[in-house]
Short mmCIF file of C-alpha atoms in Angstrom, two decimals:
data_model
loop_
_atom_site.label_atom_id
_atom_site.label_comp_id
_atom_site.label_asym_id
_atom_site.label_seq_id
_atom_site.Cartn_x
_atom_site.Cartn_y
_atom_site.Cartn_z
CA UNK A 117 -28.13 -3.12 -31.01
CA UNK A 118 -29.95 -0.38 -29.42
CA UNK A 119 -32.95 -0.96 -27.48
CA UNK A 120 -35.49 0.98 -25.21
CA UNK A 121 -36.35 1.35 -21.37
CA UNK A 122 -36.24 3.60 -18.60
CA UNK A 123 -32.54 3.04 -16.91
CA UNK A 124 -32.34 1.82 -13.71
CA UNK A 125 -29.30 0.03 -11.56
CA UNK A 126 -31.53 -2.91 -12.35
CA UNK A 127 -30.73 -2.24 -15.98
CA UNK A 128 -27.67 -1.19 -15.53
CA UNK A 129 -26.30 -4.36 -13.82
CA UNK A 130 -29.07 -6.92 -16.36
CA UNK A 131 -26.67 -5.22 -19.18
CA UNK A 132 -25.25 -7.90 -21.54
CA UNK A 133 -21.28 -7.23 -22.83
CA UNK A 134 -21.85 -7.07 -26.49
CA UNK A 135 -19.18 -9.57 -27.97
CA UNK A 136 -18.04 -6.82 -30.53
CA UNK A 137 -18.63 -3.16 -30.75
CA UNK A 138 -21.20 -1.25 -28.51
CA UNK A 139 -24.70 -1.77 -27.12
CA UNK A 140 -26.78 1.19 -26.50
CA UNK A 141 -29.60 1.38 -24.29
CA UNK A 142 -32.28 4.86 -24.88
CA UNK A 143 -34.08 5.83 -21.60
CA UNK A 144 -37.10 5.77 -22.33
CA UNK A 145 -38.12 9.31 -19.76
CA UNK A 146 -36.02 11.55 -21.35
CA UNK A 147 -34.57 11.99 -25.10
CA UNK A 148 -31.14 11.17 -25.95
CA UNK A 149 -29.92 9.77 -22.84
CA UNK A 150 -28.62 6.55 -23.42
CA UNK A 151 -26.31 3.79 -21.74
CA UNK A 152 -23.49 2.26 -23.62
CA UNK A 153 -21.62 -0.95 -23.08
CA UNK A 154 -18.54 -1.92 -24.98
CA UNK A 155 -17.12 -5.51 -25.40
CA UNK A 156 -14.82 -4.44 -23.23
CA UNK A 157 -17.41 -4.87 -20.56
CA UNK A 158 -17.79 -0.16 -19.71
CA UNK A 159 -20.67 0.95 -19.03
CA UNK A 160 -20.94 4.87 -19.37
CA UNK A 161 -23.82 7.07 -19.71
CA UNK A 162 -24.35 9.13 -22.95
CA UNK A 163 -26.68 12.17 -24.15
CA UNK A 164 -26.71 11.98 -27.77
CA UNK A 165 -27.93 16.07 -28.92
CA UNK A 166 -27.63 18.09 -31.64
CA UNK A 167 -26.10 21.46 -31.19
CA UNK A 168 -27.55 25.23 -32.61
CA UNK A 169 -25.87 24.88 -35.70
CA UNK A 170 -27.67 21.63 -35.79
CA UNK A 171 -25.09 19.34 -35.45
CA UNK A 172 -25.72 16.13 -33.96
CA UNK A 173 -22.90 15.44 -31.06
CA UNK A 174 -22.74 12.58 -28.41
CA UNK A 175 -21.40 13.22 -25.03
CA UNK A 176 -20.29 10.93 -22.25
CA UNK A 177 -20.93 11.78 -18.88
CA UNK A 178 -19.84 9.34 -17.12
CA UNK A 179 -18.90 5.52 -16.79
CA UNK A 180 -21.88 3.84 -14.08
CA UNK A 181 -20.18 3.13 -10.97
CA UNK A 182 -19.11 5.95 -7.92
CA UNK A 183 -19.73 8.71 -8.41
CA UNK A 184 -22.15 8.19 -10.78
CA UNK A 185 -26.10 6.22 -10.85
CA UNK A 186 -28.53 6.34 -13.17
CA UNK A 187 -30.61 9.14 -11.77
CA UNK A 188 -26.99 11.31 -11.38
CA UNK A 189 -26.80 10.92 -14.59
CA UNK A 190 -29.74 11.09 -15.94
CA UNK A 191 -29.62 14.83 -14.10
CA UNK A 192 -27.04 15.40 -15.58
CA UNK A 193 -28.06 14.58 -19.18
CA UNK A 194 -31.14 17.11 -17.91
CA UNK A 195 -29.69 20.29 -16.73
CA UNK A 196 -27.34 19.53 -20.05
CA UNK A 197 -30.62 19.64 -21.92
CA UNK A 198 -31.68 23.24 -20.20
CA UNK A 199 -28.24 24.14 -21.19
CA UNK A 200 -28.78 23.68 -24.84
CA UNK A 201 -31.47 25.76 -24.87
CA UNK A 202 -29.24 28.87 -23.68
CA UNK A 203 -26.74 27.78 -26.80
CA UNK A 204 -24.29 26.14 -23.82
CA UNK A 205 -23.32 22.91 -25.51
CA UNK A 206 -21.29 20.56 -22.90
CA UNK A 207 -19.31 19.36 -24.95
CA UNK A 208 -17.28 23.29 -25.47
CA UNK A 209 -18.36 23.55 -21.55
CA UNK A 210 -16.04 20.36 -21.36
CA UNK A 211 -13.24 20.89 -23.06
CA UNK A 212 -12.92 24.44 -21.37
CA UNK A 213 -13.08 22.52 -18.10
CA UNK A 214 -10.33 21.11 -18.97
CA UNK A 215 -8.31 23.31 -20.37
CA UNK A 216 -9.18 25.21 -16.99
CA UNK A 217 -8.28 21.63 -14.60
CA UNK A 218 -5.80 22.17 -12.03
CA UNK A 219 -3.88 19.81 -10.34
CA UNK A 220 -5.86 20.01 -7.18
CA UNK A 221 -8.50 19.00 -9.55
CA UNK A 222 -6.78 16.21 -11.51
CA UNK A 223 -5.99 14.31 -8.13
CA UNK A 224 -10.06 15.04 -7.16
CA UNK A 225 -10.81 13.59 -10.40
CA UNK A 226 -8.30 10.27 -10.36
CA UNK A 227 -8.43 9.76 -7.14
CA UNK A 228 -12.23 8.71 -8.06
CA UNK A 229 -12.47 7.79 -11.52
CA UNK A 230 -8.60 5.73 -11.19
CA UNK A 231 -10.53 3.37 -8.70
CA UNK A 232 -12.72 2.62 -11.19
CA UNK A 233 -10.78 2.29 -13.48
CA UNK A 234 -7.48 0.60 -11.22
CA UNK A 235 -9.43 -2.12 -9.39
CA UNK A 236 -6.25 -3.64 -8.85
CA UNK A 237 -4.31 -1.14 -7.65
CA UNK A 238 -3.69 -2.05 -3.82
CA UNK A 239 -5.15 0.47 -1.37
CA UNK A 240 -1.75 1.57 0.61
CA UNK A 241 -0.75 3.03 -3.23
CA UNK A 242 -3.67 4.87 -2.97
CA UNK A 243 -2.49 5.99 0.19
CA UNK A 244 0.17 6.51 -0.78
CA UNK A 245 -1.09 8.99 -3.67
CA UNK A 246 -2.96 10.49 -1.20
CA UNK A 247 0.03 11.83 0.69
CA UNK A 248 2.34 12.55 -1.69
CA UNK A 249 -0.57 15.24 -3.99
CA UNK A 250 -2.42 16.29 0.21
CA UNK A 251 0.97 17.35 1.67
CA UNK A 252 3.74 17.80 -1.47
CA UNK A 253 2.13 18.19 -4.27
CA UNK A 254 -0.97 20.33 -4.36
CA UNK A 255 0.90 22.91 -1.63
CA UNK A 256 3.28 23.92 -4.27
CA UNK A 257 1.24 23.58 -7.03
CA UNK A 258 -2.38 22.52 -6.88
CA UNK A 259 -3.12 26.45 -8.34
CA UNK A 260 -1.67 25.20 -11.32
CA UNK A 261 -3.57 24.45 -14.58
CA UNK A 262 -2.29 21.10 -15.67
CA UNK A 263 -2.04 22.31 -19.83
CA UNK A 264 0.51 24.80 -18.79
CA UNK A 265 2.90 22.99 -16.86
CA UNK A 266 6.39 22.02 -17.31
CA UNK A 267 9.26 19.30 -17.06
CA UNK A 268 10.89 22.54 -15.69
CA UNK A 269 7.89 22.56 -12.95
CA UNK A 270 7.36 19.88 -12.13
CA UNK A 271 11.67 19.24 -11.52
CA UNK A 272 11.51 22.65 -9.20
CA UNK A 273 8.92 20.96 -6.98
CA UNK A 274 10.83 17.42 -6.47
CA UNK A 275 13.82 19.95 -5.41
CA UNK A 276 11.45 21.63 -3.47
CA UNK A 277 10.05 18.88 -1.82
CA UNK A 278 13.79 17.73 -1.45
CA UNK A 279 14.78 20.80 -0.03
CA UNK A 280 12.08 19.98 3.19
CA UNK A 281 9.61 23.32 1.46
CA UNK A 282 6.32 20.75 1.90
CA UNK A 283 7.69 20.00 5.53
CA UNK A 284 4.70 20.43 8.16
CA UNK A 285 3.48 19.38 11.60
CA UNK A 286 0.23 19.40 11.54
CA UNK A 287 -2.77 18.54 14.35
CA UNK A 288 -4.97 16.08 12.34
CA UNK A 289 -7.89 16.01 15.33
CA UNK A 290 -7.86 15.83 18.84
CA UNK A 291 -5.17 14.20 19.84
CA UNK A 292 -3.92 13.36 16.52
CA UNK A 293 -0.30 14.97 14.79
CA UNK A 294 0.86 14.58 11.27
CA UNK A 295 4.67 15.52 10.61
CA UNK A 296 5.48 15.74 7.21
CA UNK A 297 8.72 15.09 5.92
CA UNK A 298 10.16 16.38 3.05
CA UNK A 299 13.63 14.72 1.63
CA UNK A 300 15.13 12.76 -1.62
CA UNK A 301 13.30 9.72 -1.84
CA UNK A 302 9.43 11.15 -1.08
CA UNK A 303 10.47 14.18 -3.70
CA UNK A 304 10.28 11.26 -6.35
CA UNK A 305 7.54 9.20 -4.85
CA UNK A 306 5.52 12.64 -5.46
CA UNK A 307 6.94 13.07 -9.15
CA UNK A 308 6.31 8.98 -9.35
CA UNK A 309 2.06 10.25 -8.18
CA UNK A 310 2.05 12.89 -10.30
CA UNK A 311 3.58 11.02 -13.40
CA UNK A 312 0.67 8.37 -12.75
CA UNK A 313 -1.84 10.44 -12.45
CA UNK A 314 -1.19 13.05 -15.73
CA UNK A 315 -0.39 9.34 -17.77
CA UNK A 316 -4.69 8.83 -16.64
CA UNK A 317 -6.13 11.95 -17.37
CA UNK A 318 -4.24 13.23 -19.97
CA UNK A 319 -6.97 12.21 -22.79
CA UNK A 320 -9.30 14.28 -20.80
CA UNK A 321 -6.92 16.39 -20.70
CA UNK A 322 -6.12 16.82 -24.51
CA UNK A 323 -2.40 16.20 -23.85
CA UNK A 324 0.15 14.52 -25.80
CA UNK A 325 3.22 14.63 -23.28
CA UNK A 326 3.80 14.33 -19.70
CA UNK A 327 5.71 17.06 -17.96
CA UNK A 328 6.27 14.41 -15.62
CA UNK A 329 7.68 11.98 -17.60
CA UNK A 330 11.34 11.61 -18.23
CA UNK A 331 12.22 13.78 -15.07
CA UNK A 332 15.26 11.93 -12.96
CA UNK A 333 14.24 11.35 -9.94
CA UNK A 334 15.46 11.44 -6.45
CA UNK A 335 16.63 8.32 -5.28
CA UNK A 336 16.49 8.35 -1.28
CA UNK A 337 19.93 6.36 0.28
CA UNK A 338 18.59 3.69 0.92
CA UNK A 339 18.98 2.91 4.82
CA UNK A 340 20.81 -0.59 5.98
CA UNK A 341 21.07 -1.00 9.80
CA UNK A 342 22.03 -5.15 10.76
CA UNK A 343 21.66 -6.77 13.96
CA UNK A 344 24.89 -8.28 15.69
CA UNK A 345 24.26 -11.14 17.96
CA UNK A 346 24.59 -9.55 21.36
CA UNK A 347 22.17 -6.49 19.86
CA UNK A 348 19.47 -9.61 19.48
CA UNK A 349 20.86 -10.53 22.18
CA UNK A 350 19.80 -6.80 24.28
CA UNK A 351 16.74 -6.81 22.42
CA UNK A 352 15.80 -10.14 23.78
CA UNK A 353 16.49 -9.77 27.14
CA UNK A 354 14.58 -6.33 26.46
CA UNK A 355 11.71 -7.55 25.80
CA UNK A 356 11.44 -10.79 28.74
CA UNK A 357 12.43 -7.51 31.13
CA UNK A 358 9.70 -5.49 29.71
CA UNK A 359 6.57 -8.83 29.60
CA UNK A 360 7.94 -9.80 33.21
CA UNK A 361 7.52 -5.56 34.38
CA UNK A 362 4.04 -6.06 32.51
CA UNK A 363 5.15 -2.82 30.09
CA UNK A 364 4.73 -4.68 27.41
CA UNK A 365 1.97 -6.76 26.63
CA UNK A 366 2.24 -10.76 25.54
CA UNK A 367 0.90 -9.58 21.61
CA UNK A 368 3.34 -6.78 21.10
CA UNK A 369 6.44 -9.22 22.48
CA UNK A 370 5.63 -11.94 20.33
CA UNK A 371 5.21 -9.53 17.20
CA UNK A 372 8.73 -9.01 17.68
CA UNK A 373 9.96 -11.95 18.30
CA UNK A 374 8.02 -13.30 15.26
CA UNK A 375 9.41 -10.48 13.13
CA UNK A 376 12.93 -11.73 14.27
CA UNK A 377 12.14 -15.24 13.30
CA UNK A 378 11.12 -15.13 9.42
CA UNK A 379 11.97 -12.01 8.21
CA UNK A 380 8.60 -11.11 7.71
CA UNK A 381 7.32 -7.60 7.04
CA UNK A 382 5.83 -5.42 10.24
CA UNK A 383 1.97 -5.77 7.97
CA UNK A 384 2.12 -9.18 7.63
CA UNK A 385 3.00 -9.82 11.22
CA UNK A 386 0.86 -7.37 12.97
CA UNK A 387 -2.64 -8.69 10.73
CA UNK A 388 -1.23 -12.38 10.66
CA UNK A 389 -4.72 -14.74 11.10
CA UNK A 390 -4.88 -17.82 12.24
CA UNK A 391 -6.76 -19.20 8.79
CA UNK A 392 -3.33 -18.57 7.06
CA UNK A 393 -1.59 -20.59 8.77
CA UNK A 394 -0.85 -24.07 8.19
CA UNK A 395 1.19 -25.62 11.10
CA UNK A 396 1.53 -29.28 9.73
CA UNK A 397 3.22 -27.98 6.77
CA UNK A 398 4.92 -25.27 8.92
CA UNK A 399 3.96 -21.89 6.63
CA UNK A 400 2.16 -19.23 6.44
CA UNK A 401 -0.05 -18.54 2.89
CA UNK A 402 -0.01 -14.76 2.76
CA UNK A 403 -3.30 -14.44 0.01
CA UNK A 404 -1.16 -10.29 -0.20
CA UNK A 405 1.32 -8.71 0.22
CA UNK A 406 3.59 -6.30 -0.72
CA UNK A 407 4.48 -8.55 -3.60
CA UNK A 408 1.22 -9.99 -4.33
CA UNK A 409 0.36 -13.73 -2.64
CA UNK A 410 3.30 -15.62 -1.06
CA UNK A 411 4.39 -18.42 1.39
CA UNK A 412 6.85 -18.25 4.10
CA UNK A 413 8.38 -20.63 5.75
CA UNK A 414 7.43 -21.23 9.81
CA UNK A 415 10.57 -22.53 11.40
CA UNK A 416 10.36 -24.37 15.24
CA UNK A 417 10.49 -20.49 16.71
CA UNK A 418 8.05 -19.58 15.10
CA UNK A 419 6.09 -22.34 15.52
CA UNK A 420 6.79 -22.94 18.63
CA UNK A 421 5.65 -18.52 19.48
CA UNK A 422 2.51 -19.64 17.58
CA UNK A 423 1.50 -22.54 19.18
CA UNK A 424 1.59 -20.99 22.65
CA UNK A 425 -0.83 -18.24 20.95
CA UNK A 426 -2.88 -20.40 19.82
CA UNK A 427 -3.43 -22.22 23.42
CA UNK A 428 -4.96 -18.83 24.59
CA UNK A 429 -6.30 -18.36 21.49
CA UNK A 430 -10.10 -16.39 21.13
CA UNK A 431 -12.76 -15.73 18.50
CA UNK A 432 -10.37 -13.56 17.71
CA UNK A 433 -9.57 -14.10 13.76
CA UNK A 434 -5.83 -11.97 14.68
CA UNK A 435 -2.68 -14.78 15.82
CA UNK A 436 -2.49 -10.39 17.61
CA UNK A 437 -5.25 -9.78 18.40
CA UNK A 438 -6.00 -6.12 19.86
CA UNK A 439 -7.51 -6.05 23.63
CA UNK A 440 -9.38 -1.96 22.61
CA UNK A 441 -11.61 -3.35 19.29
CA UNK A 442 -13.31 -7.18 19.46
CA UNK A 443 -12.10 -8.83 15.92
CA UNK A 444 -9.19 -6.56 14.93
CA UNK A 445 -5.27 -6.74 15.00
CA UNK A 446 -2.81 -5.42 17.62
CA UNK A 447 -1.91 -1.51 16.63
CA UNK A 448 0.96 0.92 17.72
CA UNK A 449 3.98 -1.34 17.29
CA UNK A 450 6.41 0.69 16.85
CA UNK A 451 5.90 3.31 19.82
CA UNK A 452 6.43 -0.48 21.52
CA UNK A 453 9.58 -0.75 19.42
CA UNK A 454 10.82 2.21 20.26
CA UNK A 455 10.34 1.64 24.07
CA UNK A 456 11.83 -1.73 23.25
CA UNK A 457 15.57 -1.09 21.90
CA UNK A 458 15.31 1.85 24.63
CA UNK A 459 15.35 -0.78 27.43
CA UNK A 460 18.07 -3.22 25.64
CA UNK A 461 20.16 -0.11 25.03
CA UNK A 462 20.39 0.92 28.48
CA UNK A 463 20.42 -3.41 29.36
CA UNK A 464 24.03 -3.28 27.33
CA UNK A 465 25.39 -0.27 29.21
CA UNK A 466 24.15 -2.01 32.57
CA UNK A 467 26.60 -4.59 30.79
CA UNK A 468 29.47 -2.30 30.36
CA UNK A 469 28.63 -2.73 26.76
CA UNK A 470 29.02 -0.04 24.12
CA UNK A 471 26.12 -0.80 21.92
CA UNK A 472 22.90 1.46 21.24
CA UNK A 473 20.30 0.01 18.60
CA UNK A 474 18.05 3.70 19.48
CA UNK A 475 18.90 3.67 15.57
CA UNK A 476 17.22 0.22 14.70
CA UNK A 477 13.89 0.88 12.44
CA UNK A 478 11.66 -2.48 13.03
CA UNK A 479 12.28 -2.97 9.43
CA UNK A 480 15.19 -3.38 10.11
CA UNK A 481 14.53 -6.98 12.21
CA UNK A 482 14.15 -7.97 8.01
CA UNK A 483 17.32 -6.65 7.00
CA UNK A 484 19.16 -8.49 9.94
CA UNK A 485 17.14 -11.75 8.94
CA UNK A 486 18.68 -11.91 5.54
CA UNK A 487 22.37 -11.14 7.05
CA UNK A 488 21.57 -14.28 9.00
CA UNK A 489 21.39 -15.85 6.49
CA UNK A 490 23.96 -14.80 4.82
CA UNK A 491 26.44 -15.23 7.22
CA UNK A 492 25.31 -18.32 7.41
CA UNK A 493 26.21 -19.65 4.04
CA UNK A 494 22.55 -19.23 2.57
CA UNK A 495 22.68 -17.95 -1.34
CA UNK A 496 20.49 -14.49 -2.14
CA UNK A 497 18.31 -16.78 -4.02
CA UNK A 498 16.96 -19.37 -1.70
CA UNK A 499 17.59 -15.68 1.57
CA UNK A 500 14.83 -14.34 -1.83
CA UNK A 501 12.24 -17.07 -1.33
CA UNK A 502 12.50 -17.37 2.63
CA UNK A 503 11.40 -13.34 1.96
CA UNK A 504 8.94 -13.51 -0.43
CA UNK A 505 10.74 -11.95 -3.30
CA UNK A 506 9.86 -13.75 -6.36
CA UNK A 507 6.62 -13.32 -7.68
CA UNK A 508 5.39 -16.04 -8.80
CA UNK A 509 1.24 -17.84 -8.20
CA UNK A 510 0.99 -19.27 -4.41
CA UNK A 511 1.32 -22.64 -5.62
CA UNK A 512 4.49 -22.29 -7.52
CA UNK A 513 5.92 -20.56 -4.50
CA UNK A 514 5.02 -23.19 -2.34
CA UNK A 515 6.14 -26.11 -3.98
CA UNK A 516 9.68 -23.92 -3.97
CA UNK A 517 9.61 -23.31 -0.41
CA UNK A 518 9.09 -27.30 -0.05
CA UNK A 519 12.87 -27.58 -1.53
CA UNK A 520 15.43 -28.67 1.70
CA UNK A 521 17.33 -26.16 0.91
CA UNK A 522 15.27 -23.34 1.34
CA UNK A 523 13.26 -25.13 4.17
CA UNK A 524 16.88 -25.60 6.17
CA UNK A 525 17.93 -22.53 5.72
CA UNK A 526 15.16 -21.08 7.14
CA UNK A 527 14.51 -22.93 10.54
CA UNK A 528 18.71 -22.35 10.90
CA UNK A 529 18.30 -18.79 10.64
CA UNK A 530 15.71 -18.20 12.50
CA UNK A 531 17.13 -20.79 15.25
CA UNK A 532 20.09 -18.78 15.80
CA UNK A 533 18.19 -16.10 15.90
CA UNK A 534 16.07 -17.45 18.52
CA UNK A 535 19.45 -18.73 20.31
CA UNK A 536 20.70 -14.47 20.90
CA UNK A 537 17.43 -13.98 21.74
CA UNK A 538 17.55 -15.84 24.59
CA UNK A 539 20.96 -16.47 25.29
CA UNK A 540 21.60 -13.59 28.08
CA UNK A 541 23.13 -10.89 27.13
CA UNK A 542 26.84 -12.09 29.25
CA UNK A 543 26.39 -15.20 26.99
CA UNK A 544 27.16 -13.51 23.82
CA UNK A 545 30.92 -13.42 22.49
CA UNK A 546 32.20 -10.43 21.88
CA UNK A 547 32.89 -10.72 18.60
CA UNK A 548 30.14 -10.38 17.92
CA UNK A 549 29.27 -7.05 18.36
CA UNK A 550 30.18 -6.94 14.77
CA UNK A 551 26.88 -6.66 12.01
CA UNK A 552 26.73 -9.55 10.15
CA UNK A 553 26.60 -7.79 6.67
CA UNK A 554 28.14 -10.29 4.36
CA UNK A 555 26.93 -9.70 0.56
CA UNK A 556 22.67 -8.19 1.86
CA UNK A 557 23.39 -5.43 -0.25
CA UNK A 558 22.25 -7.27 -3.15
CA UNK A 559 18.80 -8.40 -1.18
CA UNK A 560 15.87 -5.86 -2.25
CA UNK A 561 13.40 -5.07 0.36
#
């Protein structure tokens, strides 16, 4: 079905999706310029024209949305019609540009059009793609045309990144600094990002084989570090001393405690909001996470921390509010953590213990939670539920987490860690120096 109207944003927004086929609204101001709406809901700007040889052709200018507005698309149609007067066919011009698309231009295309076509892709995933292209892929392949790439080129790119050829130290602002490292894990991620971008643009580029496909990717060695009860006690004492000396704020201290008591990821605790808490039932209902929406048990040790925070709660929606910006969560936990683990190691030396936790990452607190749970006899299936590894609907997760074994395992694990945090280094037996590491290699991040 077709009709005519001056194509404006109001007209585009009001355009109905046909049950089958496509509907076209022809612009009353520019001949041949139109809005096409397909049964799949796609709204695109088009231009129907005749070539100098008299052939009728349809050119898709672009899909409605960033960057294409009715005015921008109309101007592009006017420019194309002017080009036709000089014998320039817009479709042939597009084909020439397609053939000449470089890897750098591929990212410019994918980062705009891809976000429109894939609205459910997480912002963190787009940020990872941006880093892979700007820091690694473009420096190595940016000037190459996509059509000329071979699987050998992509394999060499991966090898070069793994060897550290793209490593650099970049100044990002007045005080900003970005240290870019390569390595096998980064190299594998770069191949995945390049593959996704080429897959998205294959039809536009006019290729049927993705050179980044079927590449054997490098995989970095998975780092797993598990705290012993002695090491947990050292961290607990370090936090307490630093709080007493005003070397660490209550917000950062509680953030580390909650990470240890719940097994949550860093961003989940840093950005924890009051409205996600169900204190009556004892759960955190995360609307989104790395694995989607999930529900995490709140053991008594974690509830005690949160209850204390509730008593001094402000209007900030975050449980751990920033003292710098209004209505913002804490930032900079990584730097604080580095100071905590240095303090903990110093305390160990004071007490005559040969313990060093300077190699413990924040994410290792999550691994340690799983390790303590496993050494207490909890099954991997139960631990997986506590950590939110299953990707089911929120209500289904909530129902499963009501199971007594799951709640009991979560509470026993947090209680054991809490006891280590508060017991003091001297009261932890020497036998606890060895990390508890039973069967946790099967527990994913």
